[in-house]
Short mmCIF file of C-alpha atoms and ligand atoms in Angstrom, two decimals:
data_model
loop_
_atom_site.label_atom_id
_atom_site.label_comp_id
_atom_site.label_asym_id
_atom_site.label_seq_id
_atom_site.Cartn_x
_atom_site.Cartn_y
_atom_site.Cartn_z
CA MET W 1 -9.62 14.34 -21.20
CA LYS W 2 -8.06 16.35 -19.74
CA VAL W 3 -7.55 14.69 -16.92
CA ILE W 4 -6.17 15.72 -13.69
CA VAL W 5 -4.57 13.74 -11.45
CA LEU W 6 -3.94 14.46 -7.78
CA GLY W 7 -1.25 12.90 -5.74
CA ALA W 8 2.02 11.52 -7.39
CA GLY W 9 2.76 8.68 -4.99
CA LEU W 10 2.46 5.17 -6.94
CA LEU W 11 -1.05 5.19 -7.27
CA GLY W 12 -1.50 9.03 -8.98
CA VAL W 13 1.92 7.57 -11.09
CA THR W 14 0.58 4.66 -12.41
CA SER W 15 -2.41 5.74 -12.65
CA ALA W 16 -1.09 8.83 -14.95
CA TYR W 17 1.11 6.40 -16.75
CA PHE W 18 -2.71 4.21 -17.58
CA LEU W 19 -4.76 6.75 -18.51
CA ARG W 20 -1.98 8.77 -21.31
CA GLN W 21 -2.01 5.21 -22.32
CA LEU W 22 -5.77 5.10 -23.43
CA GLY W 23 -4.46 8.45 -24.85
CA HIS W 24 -5.45 10.82 -22.44
CA ASP W 25 -3.53 14.95 -21.90
CA VAL W 26 -2.98 14.21 -18.39
CA VAL W 27 -1.69 16.87 -15.41
CA VAL W 28 -0.46 15.50 -12.00
CA ILE W 29 0.42 17.71 -9.34
CA ASP W 30 1.99 17.60 -5.85
CA ARG W 31 3.29 19.11 -2.71
CA GLN W 32 5.94 17.32 -2.93
CA ALA W 33 9.01 18.03 -4.99
CA SER W 34 9.86 15.03 -6.50
CA ALA W 35 7.62 12.18 -6.97
CA ALA W 36 6.87 9.09 -4.50
CA ALA W 37 8.23 10.97 -1.44
CA GLU W 38 5.65 10.11 0.62
CA THR W 39 4.05 7.28 1.81
CA SER W 40 6.01 5.61 -1.67
CA PHE W 41 9.15 6.36 -0.25
CA ALA W 42 10.96 3.84 1.67
CA ASN W 43 7.76 1.09 2.19
CA GLY W 44 8.46 -3.00 2.39
CA GLY W 45 9.20 -3.64 -1.07
CA GLN W 46 7.20 -6.19 -1.29
CA ILE W 47 4.65 -7.29 -4.57
CA SER W 48 2.60 -9.75 -1.91
CA VAL W 49 -1.02 -11.46 -3.45
CA SER W 50 -0.35 -14.33 -0.95
CA HIS W 51 -0.31 -11.07 1.70
CA ALA W 52 -3.76 -10.88 1.93
CA GLU W 53 -5.44 -11.87 5.24
CA PRO W 54 -6.73 -7.82 6.27
CA TRP W 55 -5.80 -6.80 9.48
CA ALA W 56 -9.19 -7.19 10.34
CA ASN W 57 -10.42 -10.69 10.95
CA PRO W 58 -11.83 -13.02 13.29
CA GLY W 59 -8.34 -13.16 15.44
CA ALA W 60 -7.96 -8.80 15.39
CA PRO W 61 -9.74 -8.11 18.26
CA LEU W 62 -8.36 -10.03 20.82
CA LYS W 63 -4.85 -9.03 19.75
CA VAL W 64 -5.24 -5.63 19.44
CA LEU W 65 -6.64 -5.26 22.97
CA LYS W 66 -3.71 -7.21 24.59
CA TRP W 67 -1.21 -4.95 22.71
CA LEU W 68 -2.93 -1.86 23.94
CA GLY W 69 -0.70 0.48 25.27
CA ARG W 70 3.05 -1.59 24.33
CA GLU W 71 5.25 0.79 22.41
CA ASP W 72 6.78 -2.35 20.11
CA ALA W 73 3.09 -3.95 19.36
CA PRO W 74 3.01 -4.92 15.25
CA LEU W 75 -0.83 -3.18 15.33
CA LEU W 76 -1.03 -0.06 17.93
CA PHE W 77 -4.23 2.02 18.63
CA ARG W 78 -3.26 5.09 20.59
CA LEU W 79 -6.87 6.40 21.68
CA ARG W 80 -7.76 9.85 20.82
CA ALA W 81 -9.64 12.53 21.18
CA ASP W 82 -10.36 12.32 17.42
CA MET W 83 -14.25 11.11 15.64
CA ARG W 84 -12.40 9.85 12.83
CA GLN W 85 -10.26 7.37 14.33
CA TRP W 86 -13.34 6.19 16.65
CA LEU W 87 -15.67 5.38 13.76
CA TRP W 88 -12.62 3.80 11.86
CA GLY W 89 -12.14 1.79 14.52
CA LEU W 90 -16.57 1.06 14.84
CA GLN W 91 -15.92 -0.14 11.32
CA PHE W 92 -12.59 -2.05 11.51
CA LEU W 93 -14.61 -4.43 14.46
CA ARG W 94 -17.58 -4.68 11.78
CA GLU W 95 -14.77 -6.25 9.34
CA CYS W 96 -14.11 -8.80 11.66
CA THR W 97 -16.66 -11.60 11.53
CA PRO W 98 -15.20 -15.16 9.19
CA ALA W 99 -17.53 -13.97 6.52
CA ARG W 100 -16.18 -10.17 5.79
CA THR W 101 -12.85 -11.20 6.32
CA ARG W 102 -13.39 -14.35 3.41
CA HIS W 103 -15.21 -11.60 1.49
CA ASN W 104 -12.49 -9.26 1.68
CA ILE W 105 -9.62 -11.49 1.10
CA ALA W 106 -11.09 -12.45 -2.12
CA GLN W 107 -10.97 -8.96 -3.22
CA ILE W 108 -7.82 -8.15 -1.85
CA VAL W 109 -6.34 -11.63 -4.04
CA ARG W 110 -8.33 -10.49 -6.95
CA LEU W 111 -7.64 -7.19 -7.31
CA GLY W 112 -3.40 -8.19 -5.96
CA THR W 113 -2.71 -11.27 -9.20
CA TYR W 114 -5.01 -8.94 -11.50
CA SER W 115 -1.91 -6.12 -10.31
CA ARG W 116 1.02 -7.88 -10.39
CA ASP W 117 0.37 -9.40 -13.73
CA THR W 118 0.07 -5.82 -14.97
CA LEU W 119 3.22 -5.07 -13.32
CA GLN W 120 5.04 -7.43 -15.45
CA GLN W 121 3.26 -6.53 -18.07
CA LEU W 122 4.60 -3.43 -17.66
CA ARG W 123 7.89 -4.33 -17.24
CA ARG W 124 7.48 -6.66 -20.69
CA ASP W 125 6.32 -3.49 -23.19
CA THR W 126 8.98 -0.64 -20.77
CA GLY W 127 11.88 -2.35 -19.82
CA LEU W 128 11.64 -0.55 -16.92
CA GLN W 129 14.56 -1.86 -14.13
CA TYR W 130 14.26 -1.27 -10.34
CA ASP W 131 15.91 -3.48 -8.30
CA GLN W 132 13.43 -6.09 -8.55
CA ARG W 133 13.31 -9.88 -7.98
CA THR W 134 10.94 -12.32 -8.46
CA GLN W 135 12.21 -15.41 -6.31
CA GLY W 136 8.66 -15.65 -4.11
CA ILE W 137 7.45 -14.37 -0.59
CA LEU W 138 8.06 -16.74 1.91
CA HIS W 139 5.98 -15.72 5.11
CA PHE W 140 7.56 -17.81 8.21
CA TYR W 141 5.93 -18.72 11.56
CA THR W 142 7.99 -19.30 14.58
CA SER W 143 4.32 -20.02 16.66
CA ALA W 144 2.75 -23.08 15.60
CA ALA W 145 -0.79 -22.34 16.64
CA GLU W 146 0.14 -19.49 14.01
CA PHE W 147 0.96 -21.65 11.88
CA GLU W 148 -2.04 -23.46 12.02
CA ALA W 149 -4.19 -20.57 11.96
CA ALA W 150 -2.75 -19.67 8.50
CA GLU W 151 -3.38 -22.66 7.03
CA ALA W 152 -7.08 -21.91 6.41
CA PRO W 153 -6.79 -18.52 4.16
CA ALA W 154 -4.48 -20.29 2.86
CA ALA W 155 -6.00 -22.81 1.13
CA GLN W 156 -8.68 -19.47 0.29
CA MET W 157 -5.77 -17.87 -1.35
CA ARG W 158 -5.21 -21.02 -3.55
CA GLU W 159 -9.16 -21.36 -4.61
CA LEU W 160 -8.60 -17.45 -5.80
CA GLY W 161 -5.77 -18.67 -8.30
CA CYS W 162 -2.71 -17.40 -5.46
CA GLU W 163 -0.57 -20.35 -5.12
CA ARG W 164 0.20 -19.45 -1.84
CA ARG W 165 1.70 -23.00 -0.65
CA LEU W 166 2.32 -24.67 3.18
CA ILE W 167 5.79 -26.10 3.52
CA SER W 168 8.32 -27.29 6.09
CA ALA W 169 10.94 -25.90 8.31
CA ASP W 170 13.28 -27.53 6.10
CA GLU W 171 12.03 -26.87 3.06
CA ALA W 172 12.03 -23.11 4.04
CA VAL W 173 15.87 -23.01 4.84
CA ARG W 174 15.99 -24.80 1.54
CA ILE W 175 14.49 -22.02 -0.26
CA GLU W 176 16.43 -19.22 2.18
CA PRO W 177 19.44 -20.39 3.21
CA ALA W 178 20.13 -17.38 5.20
CA LEU W 179 17.15 -18.37 7.77
CA ALA W 180 19.16 -21.39 9.04
CA HIS W 181 20.47 -19.54 11.15
CA VAL W 182 17.03 -20.08 13.39
CA ARG W 183 16.04 -23.25 11.56
CA GLY W 184 15.74 -24.33 15.53
CA GLN W 185 12.77 -21.51 16.07
CA LEU W 186 10.75 -21.64 12.79
CA ALA W 187 7.29 -23.49 13.11
CA GLY W 188 6.83 -23.48 9.22
CA ALA W 189 6.12 -21.07 6.54
CA THR W 190 4.50 -20.29 3.58
CA TYR W 191 5.21 -19.98 -0.10
CA THR W 192 4.06 -18.35 -2.92
CA ALA W 193 6.92 -18.63 -6.19
CA GLU W 194 4.78 -16.06 -8.30
CA ASP W 195 5.17 -13.23 -5.51
CA GLU W 196 8.04 -10.36 -6.53
CA SER W 197 10.04 -7.51 -4.64
CA GLY W 198 11.60 -4.05 -5.77
CA ASP W 199 11.73 -0.58 -4.74
CA ALA W 200 8.65 1.26 -4.87
CA ASN W 201 10.70 4.40 -5.37
CA ARG W 202 13.12 3.74 -7.64
CA PHE W 203 9.82 2.12 -9.89
CA ALA W 204 7.47 5.51 -9.47
CA ARG W 205 10.86 7.96 -10.70
CA GLU W 206 11.66 5.60 -13.24
CA LEU W 207 7.62 5.53 -14.49
CA VAL W 208 7.54 9.57 -14.07
CA ALA W 209 10.55 9.62 -16.76
CA LEU W 210 8.45 7.62 -19.04
CA CYS W 211 4.76 9.52 -18.31
CA GLU W 212 7.06 12.54 -18.46
CA ARG W 213 8.79 11.34 -21.73
CA ASP W 214 5.09 10.53 -23.24
CA GLY W 215 4.04 14.21 -22.94
CA VAL W 216 2.93 13.83 -19.10
CA VAL W 217 3.14 17.25 -17.08
CA PHE W 218 3.89 17.31 -13.79
CA ARG W 219 3.88 20.20 -11.55
CA MET W 220 5.36 19.55 -8.23
CA SER W 221 5.40 21.52 -5.27
CA HIS W 222 1.70 22.44 -5.66
CA THR W 223 -0.48 22.56 -2.40
CA ILE W 224 -3.69 21.13 -3.37
CA THR W 225 -6.10 22.83 -0.98
CA ALA W 226 -9.74 22.46 -3.20
CA LEU W 227 -11.87 20.87 -5.69
CA ARG W 228 -14.15 23.63 -6.64
CA THR W 229 -17.56 22.19 -8.17
CA ASP W 230 -19.80 24.03 -10.58
CA GLY W 231 -23.43 22.61 -12.44
CA GLY W 232 -22.56 19.15 -10.07
CA ARG W 233 -19.58 18.68 -11.20
CA ILE W 234 -15.71 19.66 -10.35
CA ASP W 235 -14.88 22.36 -12.76
CA HIS W 236 -11.12 23.09 -11.09
CA VAL W 237 -8.46 22.24 -8.34
CA GLU W 238 -7.18 25.45 -6.63
CA ALA W 239 -3.68 24.75 -5.45
CA THR W 240 -1.20 26.57 -4.49
CA ASP W 241 2.73 26.69 -5.59
CA HIS W 242 5.71 26.80 -3.92
CA GLU W 243 6.02 30.33 -3.65
CA GLY W 244 2.98 30.63 -2.16
CA ARG W 245 0.77 32.27 -5.74
CA PHE W 246 -2.98 30.96 -6.11
CA GLN W 247 -3.50 28.97 -9.32
CA ARG W 248 -6.75 27.13 -10.72
CA VAL W 249 -6.35 24.26 -12.88
CA ARG W 250 -9.00 22.54 -14.92
CA GLY W 251 -9.05 19.61 -16.80
CA ASP W 252 -12.50 17.62 -17.73
CA ALA W 253 -11.63 14.57 -14.80
CA TYR W 254 -9.81 14.11 -11.78
CA VAL W 255 -8.47 11.41 -9.82
CA VAL W 256 -8.21 11.18 -5.94
CA ALA W 257 -5.11 9.84 -5.55
CA MET W 258 -3.54 11.57 -2.75
CA GLY W 259 -3.29 8.91 -0.20
CA SER W 260 -3.78 9.03 2.93
CA LEU W 261 -4.91 12.97 3.22
CA SER W 262 -7.21 12.39 0.60
CA PRO W 263 -10.54 12.27 2.88
CA LEU W 264 -9.74 15.81 3.79
CA LEU W 265 -10.14 16.76 -0.14
CA VAL W 266 -13.15 14.96 -0.77
CA LYS W 267 -15.18 15.83 2.41
CA PRO W 268 -16.09 19.03 1.61
CA LEU W 269 -17.80 18.33 -1.74
CA GLY W 270 -20.08 15.23 0.92
CA ILE W 271 -18.12 12.40 0.40
CA ALA W 272 -16.94 10.27 3.59
CA LEU W 273 -14.19 8.20 3.05
CA PRO W 274 -13.18 5.62 5.64
CA ILE W 275 -9.33 6.14 5.54
CA TYR W 276 -7.12 6.74 8.36
CA PRO W 277 -2.81 7.01 8.65
CA ALA W 278 -2.12 3.82 9.93
CA LYS W 279 2.13 4.73 10.97
CA GLY W 280 4.12 2.09 9.28
CA TYR W 281 8.67 2.32 9.74
CA SER W 282 11.04 0.87 7.59
CA VAL W 283 14.46 0.44 7.39
CA THR W 284 16.78 0.56 5.12
CA MET W 285 20.64 -0.85 5.56
CA PRO W 286 23.69 -1.72 3.18
CA VAL W 287 24.61 -5.40 3.35
CA LEU W 288 27.59 -6.38 4.79
CA ASP W 289 28.13 -9.88 4.25
CA ALA W 290 26.47 -11.32 1.48
CA ASP W 291 26.25 -14.76 2.17
CA LYS W 292 24.24 -13.95 5.52
CA ALA W 293 21.73 -11.84 4.22
CA HIS W 294 18.42 -13.10 2.42
CA GLN W 295 17.72 -13.17 -1.23
CA VAL W 296 14.05 -14.16 -1.05
CA SER W 297 11.36 -11.46 0.01
CA LEU W 298 10.08 -12.56 3.53
CA THR W 299 7.55 -11.86 6.30
CA ASP W 300 8.15 -12.45 9.79
CA ASP W 301 5.19 -13.39 11.91
CA GLU W 302 5.52 -13.04 14.89
CA TYR W 303 7.25 -9.72 14.63
CA LYS W 304 4.56 -8.97 11.49
CA LEU W 305 7.74 -7.32 9.30
CA VAL W 306 8.85 -7.97 6.05
CA PHE W 307 12.41 -7.83 4.07
CA SER W 308 13.07 -7.09 1.45
CA ARG W 309 16.80 -7.28 -1.09
CA LEU W 310 17.21 -4.07 -3.05
CA GLY W 311 19.89 -4.40 -4.48
CA ASN W 312 23.30 -4.20 -2.45
CA ARG W 313 20.97 -3.34 0.57
CA LEU W 314 18.24 -4.69 2.71
CA ARG W 315 14.50 -3.10 3.78
CA ILE W 316 12.81 -4.18 6.40
CA ALA W 317 9.44 -2.44 7.44
CA GLY W 318 6.56 -3.41 9.55
CA THR W 319 4.35 -1.88 11.96
CA ALA W 320 1.02 0.35 12.17
CA GLU W 321 0.59 2.67 14.53
CA LEU W 322 -3.39 4.70 14.55
CA ASN W 323 -1.97 8.15 15.83
CA GLY W 324 -3.52 10.76 13.66
CA TYR W 325 -0.95 12.15 10.69
CA ASP W 326 1.74 12.04 12.88
CA ARG W 327 5.28 10.51 11.23
CA ASP W 328 7.61 10.99 14.39
CA LEU W 329 10.29 8.07 14.56
CA ASN W 330 9.68 6.46 17.78
CA ARG W 331 13.39 5.01 18.98
CA VAL W 332 11.69 1.79 20.82
CA ARG W 333 9.95 1.01 17.13
CA CYS W 334 13.30 1.25 15.61
CA GLU W 335 15.60 -0.37 17.86
CA ALA W 336 13.08 -2.89 17.95
CA ILE W 337 13.33 -3.68 13.88
CA VAL W 338 17.17 -3.89 14.39
CA ARG W 339 16.75 -5.96 17.08
CA ARG W 340 15.20 -8.56 15.23
CA VAL W 341 17.06 -7.72 12.03
CA GLN W 342 20.50 -9.30 13.90
CA GLU W 343 18.48 -11.79 15.84
CA LEU W 344 17.21 -13.45 12.05
CA PHE W 345 20.43 -12.19 10.14
CA PRO W 346 23.08 -11.53 12.55
CA GLY W 347 25.82 -9.66 10.22
CA ALA W 348 24.33 -9.32 7.12
CA GLY W 349 23.57 -6.08 6.84
CA ASP W 350 25.96 -2.67 8.84
CA ALA W 351 23.11 -1.50 10.99
CA SER W 352 25.36 1.55 12.05
CA GLN W 353 24.31 2.61 8.73
CA ALA W 354 20.72 2.22 9.23
CA GLN W 355 18.59 4.18 7.59
CA PHE W 356 15.40 4.70 9.47
CA TRP W 357 11.63 6.30 7.49
CA THR W 358 8.13 5.62 8.59
CA GLY W 359 5.01 6.64 6.40
CA LEU W 360 1.15 7.45 6.81
CA ARG W 361 -0.61 3.81 4.87
CA PRO W 362 -4.36 5.23 3.67
CA ALA W 363 -5.69 2.69 5.29
CA THR W 364 -9.51 1.51 5.50
CA PRO W 365 -10.81 -0.79 8.05
CA SER W 366 -10.91 -4.19 5.13
CA ASN W 367 -7.48 -3.04 3.63
CA VAL W 368 -9.76 -3.24 0.26
CA PRO W 369 -9.31 -0.06 -1.64
CA VAL W 370 -11.19 3.48 -2.84
CA ILE W 371 -11.49 2.79 -6.61
CA GLY W 372 -13.71 4.47 -9.21
CA ALA W 373 -16.49 6.66 -9.14
CA THR W 374 -17.70 9.06 -6.85
CA LYS W 375 -21.16 10.83 -7.43
CA LEU W 376 -19.74 13.63 -9.11
CA PRO W 377 -20.10 13.01 -12.52
CA ASN W 378 -16.10 13.41 -13.61
CA LEU W 379 -14.83 12.89 -9.60
CA TYR W 380 -12.95 9.72 -9.65
CA LEU W 381 -10.88 7.92 -6.69
CA ASN W 382 -7.77 5.45 -6.92
CA THR W 383 -7.42 5.44 -2.49
CA GLY W 384 -7.08 3.55 0.56
CA HIS W 385 -4.79 0.71 -0.75
CA GLY W 386 -2.74 1.01 3.04
CA THR W 387 -0.87 -1.86 3.84
CA LEU W 388 -0.69 -3.15 -0.48
CA GLY W 389 -0.52 -0.17 -2.24
CA TRP W 390 2.75 -0.94 -4.07
CA THR W 391 1.17 -4.42 -4.73
CA HIS W 392 -2.31 -3.14 -6.12
CA ALA W 393 -0.42 -0.11 -8.38
CA CYS W 394 -0.36 -1.41 -11.29
CA GLY W 395 -4.12 -2.99 -11.65
CA SER W 396 -5.62 0.20 -9.49
CA GLY W 397 -3.78 2.33 -12.15
CA LYS W 398 -5.07 0.43 -15.14
CA SER W 399 -8.36 0.05 -13.55
CA ILE W 400 -9.36 3.40 -13.21
CA ALA W 401 -7.65 4.71 -16.10
CA ARG W 402 -10.19 2.23 -18.23
CA ILE W 403 -13.22 3.59 -15.18
CA VAL W 404 -12.28 7.23 -16.83
CA SER W 405 -12.40 6.20 -20.49
CA GLY W 406 -15.62 5.10 -19.67
CA LEU W 407 -14.19 1.11 -20.86
CA THR W 408 -14.63 -2.05 -18.09
CA PRO W 409 -12.24 -2.74 -15.61
CA GLU W 410 -10.66 -6.28 -17.16
CA VAL W 411 -10.75 -7.46 -13.19
CA ASP W 412 -13.63 -8.25 -10.86
CA PHE W 413 -13.36 -6.40 -7.84
CA ALA W 414 -15.54 -4.14 -6.38
CA PHE W 415 -15.12 -0.69 -7.81
CA THR W 416 -17.43 2.69 -6.20
CA ARG W 417 -20.39 3.53 -7.65
CA ALA W 418 -20.01 0.03 -10.55
CA THR W 419 -23.67 0.16 -10.96
CA ALA W 420 -26.59 1.98 -9.96
CA PRO W 421 -25.77 5.60 -9.13
CA VAL W 422 -25.61 5.68 -5.47
CA THR W 423 -26.57 9.47 -2.59
CA ARG W 424 -24.77 10.14 0.23
CA PRO W 425 -24.46 8.09 2.96
CA GLN W 426 -24.39 4.83 0.41
CA VAL W 427 -20.93 6.59 -0.59
CA LEU W 428 -19.26 5.77 3.01
CA GLY W 429 -21.05 2.10 2.66
CA ALA W 430 -20.08 1.39 -1.01
CA ALA W 431 -16.48 2.31 0.39
CA VAL W 432 -16.31 0.24 3.27
CA SER W 433 -17.72 -2.74 2.12
CA ARG W 434 -18.96 -3.09 -1.80
CA GLY W 435 -19.78 -6.15 -3.37
C1 LIG F 501 6.30 1.00 6.70
C2 LIG F 501 5.20 0.54 5.53
C3 LIG F 501 5.55 -0.94 4.79
C4 LIG F 501 5.44 -0.82 3.77
N1 LIG F 501 5.67 -2.23 2.96
C5 LIG F 501 4.26 -2.52 1.24
C6 LIG F 501 4.40 -3.62 0.52
O1 LIG F 501 6.06 -4.58 1.11
N2 LIG F 501 4.38 -3.94 -0.14
C7 LIG F 501 3.00 -3.60 -0.92
O2 LIG F 501 2.44 -3.41 -1.85
N3 LIG F 501 2.54 -2.08 0.11
C8 LIG F 501 3.34 -1.21 1.26
N4 LIG F 501 3.17 -0.61 1.47
C9 LIG F 501 2.33 0.72 1.32
C10 LIG F 501 2.41 1.15 0.57
O3 LIG F 501 3.22 1.82 0.51
C11 LIG F 501 1.24 2.43 0.21
O4 LIG F 501 0.01 1.52 -0.01
C12 LIG F 501 1.67 3.45 -1.15
O5 LIG F 501 2.57 3.44 -0.86
C13 LIG F 501 0.21 4.66 -0.83
O6 LIG F 501 0.72 5.11 -2.32
P1 LIG F 501 -0.71 6.14 -2.37
O7 LIG F 501 0.06 7.17 -3.96
O8 LIG F 501 -1.34 5.95 -2.12
O9 LIG F 501 -0.19 7.96 -0.99
P2 LIG F 501 1.61 8.53 -1.08
O10 LIG F 501 2.34 7.53 -1.83
O11 LIG F 501 1.36 8.91 0.05
O12 LIG F 501 0.64 9.70 -2.16
C14 LIG F 501 -0.06 10.41 -1.98
C15 LIG F 501 0.14 11.94 -2.93
O13 LIG F 501 0.00 12.77 -2.59
C16 LIG F 501 0.54 14.03 -1.99
N5 LIG F 501 -0.43 14.58 -2.02
C17 LIG F 501 -1.51 14.37 -0.55
N6 LIG F 501 -1.83 15.92 0.19
C18 LIG F 501 -1.80 16.51 -0.43
C19 LIG F 501 -1.87 18.34 -1.61
N7 LIG F 501 -2.70 18.71 -0.03
N8 LIG F 501 -1.38 18.80 -2.75
C20 LIG F 501 -0.44 18.25 -3.20
N9 LIG F 501 -0.38 16.53 -3.12
C21 LIG F 501 -0.54 16.33 -1.92
C22 LIG F 501 1.76 13.89 -1.43
O14 LIG F 501 2.34 14.66 -1.66
C23 LIG F 501 2.29 12.35 -1.91
O15 LIG F 501 3.03 12.11 -3.01
C24 LIG F 501 4.01 0.05 3.00
C25 LIG F 501 3.67 1.29 3.58
C26 LIG F 501 4.75 2.02 5.29
C27 LIG F 501 4.20 2.42 5.59
#
C-alpha cells in the first residue's frame, strides 16, 4: 500500500519507519524544511513510563484555580474567548475523578512500557545514537505532603509493571550525587531504574536518514491545506510547496500526525479531536562543571520541571500554558527556569549561553493520545500525545503501522474504533474516554 503520513514530528517519523518495516511505500509531508522542527525540537528528553500521572487528577482543579493569573505557574489557563479552550477545560474537569485518573494512568503506563521496549528494540536493530542515557528517572519532592500523595499513583504503576520505587532523600543523593547541594530540602523521591532519556530531535533526524535509505520519501516545506474525500474515503491531500505551488498527493491510506494542528485538519470531515495546544518551555545550556551537573534524568515535582543530560548539554523543560497557538517566549518563565537550575545545581551549566525554546504540546484532557482508525476507512490518527510524545513515539508508531496493515496491535490500549463502528458524536467520546 502507499501510505501518506501527514507531519514529520516524532509521531510522524516513527509511524513512517514502522510502516516501511511492514513493507509499505511511504510518503511523509511536512511544512518545515527538516523533521522534528516543531514540538519535537527541544523537549525534556525523558523516556518516562513513570511520568504517568495525568494533569487531570483529583488534586488538579484546586491547584489550577490557585495558579490562575500567576505568570510562573506550572499549569496556567489563560482564559480566552475560544470555544475549543473552554470545551477542553470542561473535558479536563471530567477526567479529574479518581476513577478516570486510575483508568488514564493504566492506559498511559501500558503504552509507555510497550513504547520503551519498542525503542530499546529499535536501538538494538539499528544502533541509533541520540545522546541516550539508561540511568533511570529520579523524581524528587520538596514537599512532604506531595511526596506522601505520590505513594498511591506509584503503587498503581507498580501493579501495572512500572517499577517506580519510593526512596529516601539519602538514597536519592546516592543515585544522583549532584543533588547533595539541596539534600536538606528533599522530602523524598521516587526512582524508576528502567526509564531513560535522550535527544528526541537527534533521534528523529537519525531515524529520517534510515527511512530515506530505505525508500521513504519526505516532502518537506509542503504545507497541508486539506484532506479531500470521494465516495466516503480520503481521495487525496492538498498541499502547497515552498513556492506556493498547489499539489495533490494521493495514497491508499493516510495517517494524521500533525501534533496540535491535527484537529484543524480533520474538523471539516466531521471528526472532533479533543486536542488543545499546551505551550511548554525548555532551556538548553552547555555543561560548565561536569562534577556539579546531574547525570541521571530528574523531575522536580515542586516546579514541574524535567532535567536531562544530553551529552555535554543540560536540557531543562516544563511548565504548561493553555493560550491558543501562541509560541512567544515569556521572560518571567524563562528566568524562573534558569533560577531554579542555579538553585539546584549551582555552577553546573553556563546560563550565559542558555538557549530558550517553546513548543506546543498536543494535549488531550486525559493525557491519553488518540491513536487508531476513524469513521473514514482509509484515514488514521496518531496524535494528541501531550506531555509524553517522546516516551510514547515508538509504541504509537509501531501500533498505527500494524493497524493500517490490518494487524492487531501488540499492546492493550484503547485505540480509536478498535471495536464496533461508531457514529460521529462518539468519535469525540472515543477520543476522550475510550475503553
Ligand atoms: C517543553 C516540553 C517538554 C517536553 N518534554 C517531554 C519529555 O521529556 N518526554 C516526552 O515523552 N515528551 C515530552 N514532551 C512532549 C513531546 O515533545 C510531544 O508530545 C511530541 O513532540 C509531539 O510530537 P508530534 O509528532 O505529535 O508533534 P510535532 O512534533 O509538533 O509534529 C507535528 C508536525 O506536523 C507538521 N505540521 C503541522 N501542521 C502542518 C501543515 N498544515 N502542513 C504540513 N505540516 C504540518 C509540523 O511542522 C510538525 O513537524 C515535551 C513537550 C514540550 C513542549
